[in-house]
Amino acid sequence: MTEDIDLPVSSAARVADPDEDITLDELRLAARNHGMPLEALDYDVTPVGLHYLLTHYDIPILDHPSWRLNIAGHVQHPLELDLAALQALPQVTQRVTLECAGNGRAKLLPRPVSQPWLDEAVGTADWTGTPLAPLLRRAGVASSAVDVVFTGADHGIERGIEQDYQRALPLEEVLRDDVLLAYAVNGQPLPPQHGAPVRLIVPGWYGMTQVKWLVRIDVIDTAFTGFQNAHAYRLKQAADDEGVPVTRIEPRALVRPPGFPDFQTRVRIVDRGVHELTGRAWSGHAPVTRVEVSADAGQTWADAVLGPDPEPYAWRAWRWTWEAGEPGRHTLCARATDAAGNVQPVEEPWNVQGMANNVIHRVPVLVR
Amino acid sequence: MTEDIDLPVSSAARVADPDEDITLDELRLAARNHGMPLEALDYDVTPVGLHYLLTHYDIPILDHPSWRLNIAGHVQHPLELDLAALQALPQVTQRVTLECAGNGRAKLLPRPVSQPWLDEAVGTADWTGTPLAPLLRRAGVASSAVDVVFTGADHGIERGIEQDYQRALPLEEVLRDDVLLAYAVNGQPLPPQHGAPVRLIVPGWYGMTQVKWLVRIDVIDTAFTGFQNAHAYRLKQAADDEGVPVTRIEPRALVRPPGFPDFQTRVRIVDRGVHELTGRAWSGHAPVTRVEVSADAGQTWADAVLGPDPEPYAWRAWRWTWEAGEPGRHTLCARATDAAGNVQPVEEPWNVQGMANNVIHRVPVLVR
């Protein structure tokens, strides 16, 4: 950036005043990014167009024939691959749940001002591509390697810093067998909004890691200090804290809202009687081992019945029989526990950027 | 609805107080419905997942094998068709621009409180299906017929009225050759969010007409008085006005925002120099015959170069060479004129529900 222009652009992260409604800045983001409507929890695999989307800058249009992926930096043999070369490599398909690290942000008090997610920044898809580790081995990663930097073709400015979208991962994460260079989703070539022609998929990590419109992979011998790693995706109590990195997806269960909605408020209307509540639960740390449900706003909890084991990083279905007896307002809740012992909190874990918030899901319903 | 429950649901339409930011109700809608990111103006045909979406209630999941379309009411031979029967009929594909009647609502002052669209509730797709008129002729429409009511499988409550989504059209509009029962978009079966398995397409009319998840078509011998026709989609100056129906799409031109964005504010950063500005323009009344562009916030206007004639109700490309000379803030504008003489207004045409607002597009940019 030239420095002689007074940029009317965002600077430090801020939180809203206690009585401040959603701002126009937040609405502009919400109008272009979108969540998964929660009735789509009915699908094992989220249809394209219903999966959540978060794009920092513009969605680039890349010309597939001229697209190249460069693998460079601290490697013995830098590689340049075109799409045909990538697609000729061994192909795998993995079912993976992705979630935005900012999911739940707009429900925090005070509210961090950024993309204003409520509960719905999630989706599960079948991602097809080729494992990255063999390509890095072919390139010959130097013994001095520390981080691997992934660069997308999307370009913008964020808190005054002009950048291509870049995120780095520690080398040991990158070398996992299940890290993919993906070129198809749900059996179709990637659509533009999901990173066409090629994106990164790192199962278990929040969405900021899943670099779209991938054009470069650089092996570096220091810890990466780029904006998205060093500033944006960190858990901080104040804007100038160093904070700690956001990494894997915290456990979460969502309730498929029962009944039908009011257009404006989205409150659910449910007939008195027996209902089979359903939903999904996931964790990037370990398999989900328990989902509890409450029909009285969290005063009492009961165990849901879990569906079959999903693929390692895909959401798990659950169900629970609810006797909706008393007409009036009720609040349904669900909370997930994973095999590593992580349990969703009942009180929200606040941080200044609203990252990795996984407070339990609450669904207001009106029984008639 | 039982009447003994005090419904915590939306009632009359309201406008926001002058200093009232976006409400949680509006955010809930914005998080599930979404616009077309304006960089997608680059595409002649909007990819699935980037086309705008507005769903009043939940997106229903219909079982395709058991789905039936009933054509009934004031007809001599009621018809029931399954999907295979519909797909065996003559097939046509039409490129059509669809726009939500509420596009631009959130920019109005005072702001009507509903789905808070800015500029982006639009998209253009290739819709494939079979013309409806021959089916109605086969059913034998009674000479007493007035309106035709289209019923979707989506169910909810709106301003206290429980309903399946229903919209009616005058018979003469329904019998147009280009009104389709569509079962594919951009060459693929309709995805759930676009009305699978079958939806209505009425080129030239706003989105409320394009009934999704279609299950019934009823010919009636009176003017339809259902909620969406008689209350929701009307131009009113006050909530209790009778108003006049919203019908065809008013002309609009959008500018493909040049340069690159700031993440939070979406302000565009543009380098000093010559830029080819591009965009699209459309009207549901008649072909677009003129697009004018202003680089000085509407003080002076110049004619853009129009692209080739599109299909009758698809958007038309335009371009204009902009010399971005002076560093600092500028406002780019565009306005469309159609062959019927309709011109976009410079001052916003306000109404209490924010319908059919087509004030000119303004894009703030920062030249560096």
XYZ file of C-alpha atoms in Angstrom:
736
model
C 0.000 0.000 0.000
C 1.029 3.543 -0.621
C 0.932 5.272 2.713
C -0.253 8.698 1.566
C -3.907 7.657 1.362
C -6.022 7.695 4.477
C -7.472 4.244 4.073
C -11.153 4.013 4.995
C -10.584 0.385 5.795
C -10.735 -1.811 8.842
C -7.949 -1.562 11.378
C -7.848 -3.227 14.812
C -10.317 -5.884 15.871
C -13.082 -4.367 17.970
C -16.044 -5.548 19.989
C -19.482 -3.995 19.749
C -20.886 -1.817 22.513
C -23.239 -3.791 24.764
C -26.340 -2.229 23.168
C -24.967 -2.064 19.610
C -26.950 -3.981 17.024
C -25.377 -5.572 13.958
C -23.459 -3.010 11.887
C -23.523 -2.400 8.153
C -19.972 -3.795 7.960
C -21.196 -7.057 9.449
C -24.237 -7.152 7.184
C -22.045 -6.693 4.100
C -20.139 -9.806 5.143
C -23.296 -11.755 6.005
C -24.874 -10.925 2.632
C -22.067 -12.625 0.713
C -20.878 -15.356 3.064
C -23.501 -17.772 4.246
C -24.143 -20.527 6.693
C -25.744 -23.928 6.282
C -29.485 -23.624 6.966
C -29.883 -25.916 9.970
C -32.569 -28.073 8.324
C -29.676 -29.295 6.144
C -28.491 -31.245 9.205
C -30.807 -33.864 7.678
C -28.156 -34.676 5.070
C -25.157 -36.928 5.723
C -23.409 -34.956 2.985
C -24.256 -31.273 2.604
C -25.346 -30.442 -0.957
C -23.212 -27.875 -2.790
C -24.849 -24.497 -2.226
C -25.883 -25.359 1.339
C -22.374 -25.863 2.777
C -21.129 -22.826 4.721
C -18.837 -20.402 2.899
C -16.424 -17.775 4.184
C -14.316 -15.853 1.689
C -12.003 -13.155 2.997
C -11.654 -11.224 -0.263
C -13.140 -11.782 -3.739
C -13.740 -15.248 -5.148
C -11.094 -15.427 -7.911
C -11.819 -16.978 -11.288
C -8.797 -19.089 -12.195
C -8.230 -20.358 -15.702
C -7.877 -24.121 -15.285
C -5.632 -24.792 -18.312
C -3.053 -22.216 -17.220
C -3.307 -22.935 -13.482
C -0.108 -24.232 -11.893
C 0.738 -25.314 -8.377
C 4.300 -24.558 -7.282
C 5.927 -26.422 -4.432
C 9.065 -24.549 -3.471
C 11.158 -23.103 -0.658
C 13.281 -25.419 1.455
C 12.970 -28.444 -0.807
C 15.589 -30.214 -2.911
C 13.495 -30.388 -6.099
C 10.891 -27.652 -6.531
C 7.821 -28.944 -8.348
C 5.380 -27.321 -10.714
C 2.178 -29.242 -11.457
C -0.737 -28.526 -13.714
C -4.237 -29.810 -13.046
C -3.884 -32.863 -15.291
C -0.666 -33.874 -13.513
C -2.356 -33.527 -10.141
C -5.380 -35.535 -11.250
C -3.140 -38.321 -12.585
C -1.821 -38.954 -9.067
C -3.464 -41.438 -6.670
C -7.005 -40.276 -5.875
C -8.816 -40.530 -2.575
C -12.187 -39.291 -1.319
C -12.745 -38.358 2.309
C -15.893 -37.230 4.098
C -14.911 -34.234 6.217
C -16.850 -31.755 8.358
C -15.568 -28.194 7.995
C -16.452 -25.384 10.355
C -15.491 -21.722 10.429
C -13.391 -20.758 13.463
C -15.731 -17.792 13.893
C -18.884 -19.891 14.217
C -21.010 -18.549 17.069
C -19.249 -15.171 17.088
C -22.359 -13.011 16.746
C -23.910 -14.562 19.857
C -21.030 -13.543 22.121
C -21.443 -10.700 24.631
C -19.799 -8.368 23.942
C -19.862 -9.248 20.243
C -16.622 -9.236 18.231
C -17.237 -7.262 15.022
C -16.418 -9.468 12.028
C -18.314 -12.034 9.940
C -21.407 -12.373 12.192
C -22.004 -16.124 12.404
C -24.722 -17.511 14.626
C -24.660 -21.371 14.691
C -24.562 -22.390 11.065
C -20.971 -22.011 9.748
C -20.551 -25.724 9.087
C -20.950 -28.361 6.412
C -19.851 -31.892 5.552
C -18.693 -32.903 2.098
C -16.959 -35.677 0.226
C -13.659 -34.142 -0.859
C -11.723 -35.848 -3.660
C -8.069 -35.186 -4.371
C -4.570 -36.500 -3.969
C -2.602 -36.771 -0.716
C -0.047 -33.994 -0.288
C 2.615 -35.915 1.689
C 3.928 -37.986 -1.263
C 4.381 -34.804 -3.297
C 6.383 -33.205 -0.508
C 8.512 -36.330 -0.222
C 9.111 -36.179 -3.978
C 10.157 -32.537 -3.599
C 12.532 -33.503 -0.778
C 11.770 -31.423 2.286
C 14.926 -30.001 3.862
C 15.776 -31.167 7.381
C 15.638 -27.522 8.476
C 11.921 -27.253 7.553
C 9.572 -25.858 10.220
C 6.344 -24.623 8.626
C 4.631 -25.073 5.281
C 2.935 -21.983 3.828
C -0.130 -22.340 1.582
C -0.946 -19.375 -0.687
C -4.292 -18.800 -2.368
C -5.038 -16.613 -5.377
C -7.447 -14.460 -3.360
C -6.098 -10.990 -2.681
C -7.215 -8.194 -0.396
C -6.468 -5.949 2.507
C -7.229 -6.723 6.123
C -6.598 -4.429 9.080
C -4.390 -2.341 6.812
C -2.244 -5.222 5.542
C -2.443 -6.051 1.831
C -2.012 -9.738 1.230
C -2.680 -12.873 -0.722
C -4.539 -15.214 1.605
C -1.848 -17.342 3.259
C -1.892 -19.838 6.062
C 0.899 -22.039 7.376
C 0.851 -25.365 9.166
C 3.604 -27.117 11.120
C 5.369 -29.669 8.898
C 4.192 -32.655 10.983
C 0.531 -31.745 10.363
C 1.152 -31.322 6.633
C 2.708 -34.770 6.393
C -0.393 -36.527 7.765
C -1.733 -39.115 5.317
C -5.180 -37.502 5.207
C -4.124 -34.010 4.088
C -5.420 -33.585 0.543
C -5.047 -31.359 -2.466
C -8.727 -31.531 -3.415
C -10.173 -30.852 -6.863
C -13.687 -32.247 -6.468
C -16.503 -32.046 -3.941
C -19.470 -34.410 -3.728
C -18.364 -35.963 -7.015
C -18.207 -32.697 -8.978
C -15.270 -30.477 -9.934
C -14.846 -27.799 -7.268
C -17.173 -24.873 -7.885
C -15.546 -21.410 -7.812
C -16.666 -20.618 -4.270
C -15.034 -23.764 -2.863
C -11.604 -23.012 -4.323
C -11.532 -24.149 -7.967
C -9.493 -25.679 -9.322
C -7.620 -26.949 -6.216
C -7.813 -26.379 -2.478
C -6.248 -27.752 0.654
C -8.179 -30.077 2.978
C -6.771 -30.688 6.473
C -9.337 -32.825 8.309
C -10.018 -31.775 11.885
C -8.837 -28.158 11.576
C -11.020 -25.079 11.371
C -11.830 -23.561 7.980
C -9.049 -20.945 7.882
C -6.630 -23.837 7.284
C -8.461 -25.148 4.226
C -6.794 -22.737 1.758
C -8.845 -22.289 -1.418
C -7.612 -21.319 -4.933
C -4.248 -22.815 -3.987
C -1.303 -21.677 -6.144
C 1.853 -22.063 -3.997
C 3.179 -24.302 -1.253
C 6.392 -23.023 0.352
C 8.438 -24.960 2.862
C 10.114 -22.524 5.261
C 12.702 -22.970 7.999
C 11.145 -20.577 10.500
C 7.752 -20.214 12.118
C 5.440 -18.349 9.703
C 4.595 -14.819 10.810
C 1.977 -13.934 8.160
C -1.197 -12.081 9.106
C -3.629 -15.005 9.205
C -1.380 -17.059 11.505
C 0.191 -14.363 13.662
C -2.775 -11.983 14.051
C -6.144 -13.133 12.742
C -6.742 -16.688 13.852
C -5.627 -16.530 17.483
C -7.372 -16.756 20.816
C -6.840 -13.386 22.536
C -8.490 -11.673 25.458
C -7.498 -8.228 24.156
C -6.712 -7.025 20.633
C -3.013 -6.489 21.382
C -2.432 -9.849 23.108
C -0.125 -12.233 21.313
C -2.690 -14.968 21.919
C -2.483 -18.644 21.039
C -3.173 -20.159 17.627
C -6.594 -21.467 16.637
C -6.046 -25.048 15.448
C -8.470 -27.968 15.627
C -12.264 -27.851 15.713
C -13.715 -27.882 19.228
C -16.576 -30.351 19.804
C -20.059 -29.153 18.900
C -23.525 -30.660 18.565
C -26.315 -28.975 16.623
C -30.025 -29.699 16.890
C -32.016 -29.957 13.674
C -34.717 -27.441 14.583
C -38.025 -29.347 14.843
C -41.412 -28.218 13.569
C -41.633 -25.239 11.225
C -40.355 -21.670 11.418
C -41.739 -18.208 11.709
C -40.346 -16.286 8.735
C -38.968 -13.302 10.583
C -37.841 -14.572 13.983
C -37.067 -18.169 12.934
C -38.784 -19.329 16.155
C -39.962 -22.926 15.715
C -43.585 -23.999 16.118
C -43.983 -27.613 17.274
C -47.140 -29.603 17.870
C -47.652 -31.141 21.305
C -46.707 -34.834 21.263
C -43.750 -37.118 20.706
C -40.961 -35.914 18.417
C -37.813 -37.625 17.283
C -35.172 -34.915 17.676
C -32.151 -35.346 15.450
C -28.888 -33.576 14.872
C -25.180 -33.944 14.226
C -22.077 -33.657 16.385
C -18.380 -33.403 15.551
C -14.944 -32.665 16.978
C -11.584 -32.115 15.312
C -9.755 -33.573 18.299
C -11.212 -37.082 18.530
C -14.372 -39.023 17.658
C -17.610 -37.907 19.279
C -18.484 -40.400 22.002
C -21.498 -38.783 23.631
C -24.276 -36.321 22.867
C -26.570 -35.105 25.614
C -29.870 -33.351 25.041
C -31.891 -31.069 27.273
C -35.500 -30.029 26.692
C -35.556 -27.660 29.669
C -32.884 -25.127 28.744
C -30.089 -27.148 30.326
C -31.551 -27.944 33.738
C -31.619 -31.697 33.042
C -29.796 -33.710 30.409
C -30.328 -37.106 28.816
C -28.115 -39.162 26.526
C -28.974 -39.189 22.849
C -28.644 -42.323 20.741
C -25.595 -42.030 18.501
C -25.623 -43.026 14.855
C -23.005 -45.267 13.253
C -19.337 -44.303 13.445
C -18.668 -41.808 10.661
C -15.379 -41.331 8.823
C -12.791 -39.954 11.274
C -13.485 -36.236 10.765
C -17.116 -36.282 9.615
C -20.045 -35.399 11.843
C -21.962 -38.113 13.688
C -25.750 -38.334 13.620
C -27.712 -38.513 16.879
C -31.365 -38.800 17.859
C -33.466 -38.437 20.966
C -37.162 -38.874 21.646
C -38.780 -35.745 23.021
C -42.176 -35.701 24.631
C -43.349 -32.142 23.953
C -46.016 -32.040 26.616
C -46.539 -28.565 27.908
C -47.732 -25.880 25.488
C -45.599 -22.761 25.608
C -41.966 -21.829 25.139
C -39.192 -24.353 25.579
C -35.476 -24.332 24.884
C -33.854 -27.422 23.406
C -30.109 -27.863 23.940
C -27.455 -30.360 22.887
C -23.852 -30.865 23.923
C -21.124 -33.090 22.550
C -18.247 -34.926 24.209
C -15.312 -36.430 22.319
C -13.013 -39.370 23.015
C -10.290 -36.984 24.198
C -12.601 -35.843 26.998
C -13.470 -32.440 25.512
C -17.010 -31.373 26.440
C -18.918 -28.394 25.116
C -19.163 -25.604 27.663
C -22.497 -24.337 28.957
C -21.013 -20.867 29.544
C -19.537 -19.193 26.488
C -15.731 -19.093 26.287
C -15.236 -15.456 25.227
C -12.303 -14.070 23.266
C -11.856 -10.767 21.487
C -12.062 -12.159 17.945
C -14.816 -14.664 18.723
C -12.770 -17.677 17.659
C -13.401 -21.372 18.407
C -16.482 -20.592 20.440
C -18.390 -23.806 21.037
C -20.975 -22.996 23.666
C -23.928 -25.428 23.581
C -26.641 -24.978 20.952
C -29.951 -23.564 22.208
C -33.077 -23.768 20.055
C -36.155 -21.856 21.206
C -39.375 -23.644 20.293
C -43.036 -22.926 20.867
C -45.164 -26.006 21.638
C -48.836 -25.638 20.708
C -52.761 -22.096 14.747
C -54.299 -22.613 18.119
C -55.056 -19.155 19.425
C -54.321 -19.753 23.105
C -50.565 -19.390 22.718
C -49.028 -15.945 22.758
C -46.912 -16.372 19.659
C -43.457 -14.796 19.948
C -43.497 -14.455 16.203
C -43.444 -11.626 13.733
C -46.617 -9.622 13.218
C -46.968 -6.419 11.197
C -44.273 -5.173 8.876
C -42.189 -2.484 10.562
C -39.429 -0.081 9.654
C -36.336 0.423 11.753
C -35.814 3.555 13.826
C -33.546 6.033 12.030
C -30.569 5.153 14.232
C -31.332 1.449 14.576
C -28.652 -0.902 13.303
C -29.398 -4.312 11.836
C -31.380 -6.476 14.269
C -30.829 -10.067 15.302
C -33.988 -11.019 13.387
C -32.472 -9.610 10.203
C -29.143 -11.293 10.861
C -30.847 -14.678 11.308
C -32.300 -14.254 7.826
C -29.024 -13.000 6.331
C -27.110 -15.957 7.782
C -29.230 -18.487 5.881
C -30.262 -16.620 2.744
C -27.468 -15.189 0.663
C -26.749 -12.908 -2.215
C -24.523 -13.315 -5.233
C -21.067 -11.949 -4.407
C -20.751 -9.124 -6.938
C -17.498 -10.431 -8.417
C -19.727 -13.199 -9.849
C -21.031 -10.572 -12.298
C -18.061 -11.870 -14.318
C -20.062 -14.971 -15.249
C -22.683 -15.056 -18.021
C -24.293 -17.885 -16.044
C -24.066 -17.804 -12.258
C -22.589 -21.024 -10.870
C -24.813 -23.003 -8.484
C -23.914 -21.862 -4.986
C -23.347 -18.253 -6.059
C -26.889 -17.519 -7.297
C -28.941 -15.587 -4.738
C -31.318 -17.574 -2.519
C -34.320 -16.518 -0.470
C -36.309 -19.179 1.359
C -39.250 -18.087 3.484
C -39.419 -21.182 5.694
C -37.309 -24.370 5.775
C -35.885 -25.929 2.633
C -37.978 -29.122 2.337
C -36.440 -32.436 1.321
C -38.843 -34.049 -1.143
C -38.596 -37.699 -2.074
C -38.346 -37.677 -5.860
C -39.917 -41.100 -6.551
C -43.043 -40.270 -4.555
C -43.276 -36.624 -5.648
C -46.426 -35.742 -7.605
C -47.612 -32.532 -9.217
C -51.381 -32.048 -9.166
C -53.094 -29.696 -11.587
C -56.620 -29.166 -10.362
C -59.372 -26.654 -9.604
C -61.354 -25.172 -12.440
C -60.138 -27.580 -15.101
C -62.012 -30.261 -17.013
C -59.452 -33.029 -16.490
C -57.345 -32.758 -13.340
C -53.834 -34.088 -13.904
C -51.365 -35.836 -11.650
C -47.817 -36.150 -12.939
C -44.736 -37.779 -11.511
C -41.227 -36.614 -12.289
C -40.652 -39.134 -15.071
C -43.872 -38.041 -16.797
C -42.850 -34.414 -16.579
C -39.378 -35.125 -17.910
C -40.838 -37.080 -20.853
C -42.572 -33.912 -22.099
C -40.920 -31.469 -24.529
C -37.826 -29.963 -22.904
C -36.550 -26.427 -23.246
C -33.705 -24.482 -21.633
C -33.930 -20.740 -21.030
C -31.367 -18.323 -19.623
C -33.189 -16.180 -17.090
C -32.094 -13.532 -14.592
C -33.913 -13.816 -11.270
C -33.944 -11.107 -8.627
C -35.543 -10.899 -5.196
C -38.229 -8.222 -4.946
C -36.564 -7.138 -1.703
C -33.192 -6.423 -3.282
C -31.820 -3.134 -1.945
C -34.146 -3.154 1.070
C -31.462 -2.746 3.735
C -30.173 0.454 2.123
C -33.521 2.248 2.385
C -34.025 5.012 4.959
C -35.944 4.237 7.054
C -35.123 0.546 6.624
C -37.933 -2.005 6.326
C -37.159 -4.876 8.731
C -37.079 -8.139 6.785
C -34.440 -10.056 4.798
C -31.753 -7.334 4.714
C -30.527 -7.337 1.116
C -28.015 -4.790 -0.058
C -27.388 -5.043 -3.854
C -26.718 -8.706 -4.455
C -30.059 -10.613 -4.518
C -29.690 -11.646 -8.138
C -28.414 -14.420 -10.374
C -28.707 -15.755 -13.901
C -29.093 -19.432 -14.700
C -29.980 -21.810 -17.486
C -33.280 -23.339 -16.391
C -34.402 -26.565 -18.056
C -37.948 -27.872 -17.936
C -41.168 -28.219 -19.830
C -43.564 -25.398 -20.768
C -46.597 -25.206 -18.509
C -49.159 -23.913 -21.041
C -49.579 -27.205 -22.950
C -50.271 -29.018 -19.667
C -52.946 -26.510 -18.745
C -54.503 -26.883 -22.183
C -54.497 -30.642 -21.691
C -56.234 -30.155 -18.339
C -58.802 -27.907 -20.000
C -58.933 -24.588 -18.187
C -62.512 -23.486 -17.479
C -63.696 -20.288 -19.159
C -64.390 -18.879 -15.675
C -60.679 -19.084 -14.711
C -59.091 -15.937 -13.269
C -55.916 -16.823 -11.359
C -53.636 -19.830 -11.141
C -52.299 -20.691 -7.682
C -48.919 -22.379 -7.282
C -48.285 -24.207 -4.003
C -44.861 -25.201 -2.700
C -44.037 -27.841 -0.097
C -42.415 -25.248 2.175
C -44.464 -24.544 5.287
C -44.240 -21.865 7.950
C -45.847 -18.967 9.710
C -45.550 -15.350 8.674
C -47.049 -12.374 10.488
C -49.206 -14.822 12.427
C -50.553 -16.688 9.405
C -49.614 -20.360 9.043
C -49.272 -21.331 5.410
C -47.736 -23.381 2.677
C -45.904 -20.968 0.420
C -48.402 -20.010 -2.299
C -48.375 -17.457 -5.044
C -50.902 -16.859 -7.809
C -50.546 -15.351 -11.262
C -53.222 -14.095 -13.650
C -54.116 -16.785 -16.193
C -52.792 -14.795 -19.165
C -49.294 -14.671 -17.605
C -49.369 -18.393 -16.869
C -50.233 -19.217 -20.475
C -47.132 -17.456 -21.836
C -44.977 -19.832 -23.888
C -41.897 -19.199 -21.746
C -43.360 -20.184 -18.357
C -41.603 -23.392 -17.335
C -41.875 -26.227 -14.870
C -38.111 -26.501 -14.323
C -36.280 -29.567 -13.045
C -32.687 -28.669 -13.893
C -30.388 -25.666 -13.526
C -27.121 -25.137 -15.394
C -27.407 -28.676 -16.725
C -27.813 -30.357 -13.322
C -30.910 -31.631 -11.507
C -32.239 -28.870 -9.268
C -30.391 -28.822 -5.942
C -32.593 -28.740 -2.825
C -32.228 -25.005 -2.272
C -33.479 -24.176 -5.776
C -36.705 -26.164 -5.427
C -35.970 -29.842 -6.138
C -37.470 -31.666 -7.813
C -39.562 -29.064 -9.717
C -40.069 -25.306 -9.541
C -41.852 -22.639 -11.503
C -39.947 -20.210 -13.726
C -41.770 -17.094 -14.954
C -39.186 -15.007 -16.840
C -39.294 -11.291 -16.094
C -41.032 -11.513 -12.718
C -39.416 -11.057 -9.317
C -38.370 -14.106 -7.319
C -41.523 -14.479 -5.201
C -43.255 -15.741 -8.358
C -40.751 -18.526 -9.001
C -42.403 -21.031 -6.623
C -39.983 -23.742 -5.494
C -40.784 -27.331 -4.348
C -43.922 -27.136 -6.459
C -46.638 -29.674 -5.573
C -49.970 -28.178 -6.706
C -51.316 -25.909 -9.430
C -54.914 -24.801 -8.864
C -56.964 -22.870 -11.382
C -59.403 -20.609 -9.526
C -62.281 -18.425 -10.690
C -61.594 -15.488 -8.386
C -58.624 -13.270 -7.664
C -56.334 -15.071 -5.205
C -56.313 -13.558 -1.721
C -53.525 -15.596 -0.130
C -50.925 -13.947 2.084
C -48.060 -13.655 -0.397
C -50.250 -11.968 -3.028
C -52.601 -9.908 -0.892
C -50.211 -8.793 1.874
C -46.531 -9.586 1.452
C -45.482 -8.676 -2.062
C -47.170 -5.305 -2.490
C -45.980 -1.744 -2.808
C -47.380 0.125 0.207
C -46.562 3.422 1.832
C -47.932 2.257 5.188
C -48.332 -1.243 6.643
C -52.136 -1.135 6.481
C -52.372 0.186 2.898
C -53.907 -2.173 0.407
C -51.029 -1.354 -1.936
C -50.419 -2.567 -5.469
C -48.942 -5.908 -6.471
C -45.229 -6.389 -7.092
C -44.923 -7.951 -10.547
C -42.075 -7.582 -13.035
C -38.445 -6.810 -12.333
C -37.591 -3.112 -12.527
C -34.467 -2.239 -14.530
C -31.151 -2.409 -12.692
C -27.458 -2.238 -13.561
C -24.746 -3.509 -11.254
C -21.049 -2.637 -11.398
C -18.567 -5.455 -10.961
C -16.534 -3.868 -8.166
C -13.028 -3.184 -9.518
C -9.727 -3.733 -7.719
C -9.666 -5.735 -4.500
C -11.576 -5.475 -1.233
C -10.904 -4.658 2.359
C -12.116 -7.668 4.343
C -14.275 -5.855 6.838
C -15.699 -2.830 5.019
C -15.632 -4.294 1.493
C -14.284 -0.927 0.261
C -12.440 -1.449 -3.017
C -8.796 -0.494 -3.512
C -7.945 0.407 -7.139
C -4.616 1.392 -8.639
C -4.405 4.712 -10.461
C -4.649 4.203 -14.213
C -7.024 2.925 -16.867
C -9.567 0.279 -15.875
C -12.150 -1.540 -17.949
C -15.248 -1.385 -15.774
C -17.754 -4.146 -16.422
C -21.142 -5.155 -15.150
C -24.574 -6.467 -16.036
C -27.990 -4.893 -16.498
C -31.488 -6.343 -16.765
C -35.178 -5.510 -16.748
C -38.279 -7.693 -16.563
C -40.266 -5.211 -18.634
C -38.269 -5.028 -21.852
C -34.710 -5.472 -23.160
C -32.029 -3.203 -21.723
C -31.179 -0.575 -24.338
C -28.818 1.691 -22.442
C -26.423 1.628 -19.496
C -24.852 4.835 -18.232
C -21.866 5.016 -15.920
C -20.673 7.747 -13.609
C -17.263 7.919 -11.941
C -18.119 11.048 -9.933
C -21.021 9.880 -7.787
C -23.632 10.746 -10.391
C -22.614 14.296 -11.319
C -21.762 13.304 -14.910
C -22.745 10.240 -16.885
C -21.382 8.475 -19.953
C -22.779 5.683 -22.063
C -21.344 2.214 -21.535
C -20.773 -0.163 -24.432
C -23.429 -2.881 -24.374
C -22.627 -6.551 -24.934
C -24.507 -8.777 -27.392
C -28.266 -9.148 -27.056
C -28.921 -11.780 -24.410
C -31.899 -14.137 -24.273
C -35.051 -12.085 -23.612
C -34.956 -12.149 -19.801
C -31.246 -12.634 -19.131
C -28.921 -9.862 -18.029
C -26.875 -7.924 -20.580
C -23.149 -7.332 -20.193
C -21.738 -3.804 -20.406
C -18.299 -2.204 -20.210
C -16.818 1.246 -19.860
C -13.264 2.521 -19.760
C -12.469 4.421 -16.595
C -9.431 6.607 -16.186
C -8.824 6.439 -12.435
C -6.697 9.547 -12.198
C -7.012 11.217 -8.853
C -5.952 9.274 -5.753
C -8.595 9.266 -3.072
C -12.210 8.237 -2.685
C -14.540 7.974 -5.661
C -18.024 6.613 -6.155
C -18.802 4.628 -9.275
C -22.444 4.426 -10.381
C -24.402 2.721 -13.138
C -27.968 3.055 -14.330
C -30.004 1.035 -16.792
C -32.739 1.995 -19.252
C -35.015 -0.508 -20.976
C -36.837 -0.487 -24.313
C -40.084 0.383 -22.548
C -38.506 3.646 -21.375
C -38.022 2.626 -17.734
C -34.937 4.270 -16.231
C -33.397 3.553 -12.836
C -34.067 6.344 -10.359
C -31.269 8.315 -8.708
C -33.415 8.911 -5.622
C -34.652 5.779 -3.872
C -38.344 4.931 -4.361
C -39.296 4.115 -0.774
C -42.084 1.756 0.321
C -42.806 0.197 3.685
C -41.788 -3.350 2.772
C -38.794 -2.307 0.673
C -40.062 -3.974 -2.495
C -38.926 -3.431 -6.099
C -36.401 -0.820 -5.055
C -34.073 -0.161 -7.976
C -32.130 2.943 -7.062
C -28.818 3.189 -8.955
C -25.848 1.140 -7.777
C -23.087 3.077 -5.995
C -19.667 1.502 -5.446
C -17.209 3.347 -3.206
C -13.609 2.878 -4.327
C -10.296 4.148 -3.101
C -7.786 5.023 -5.851
C -4.165 4.796 -4.770
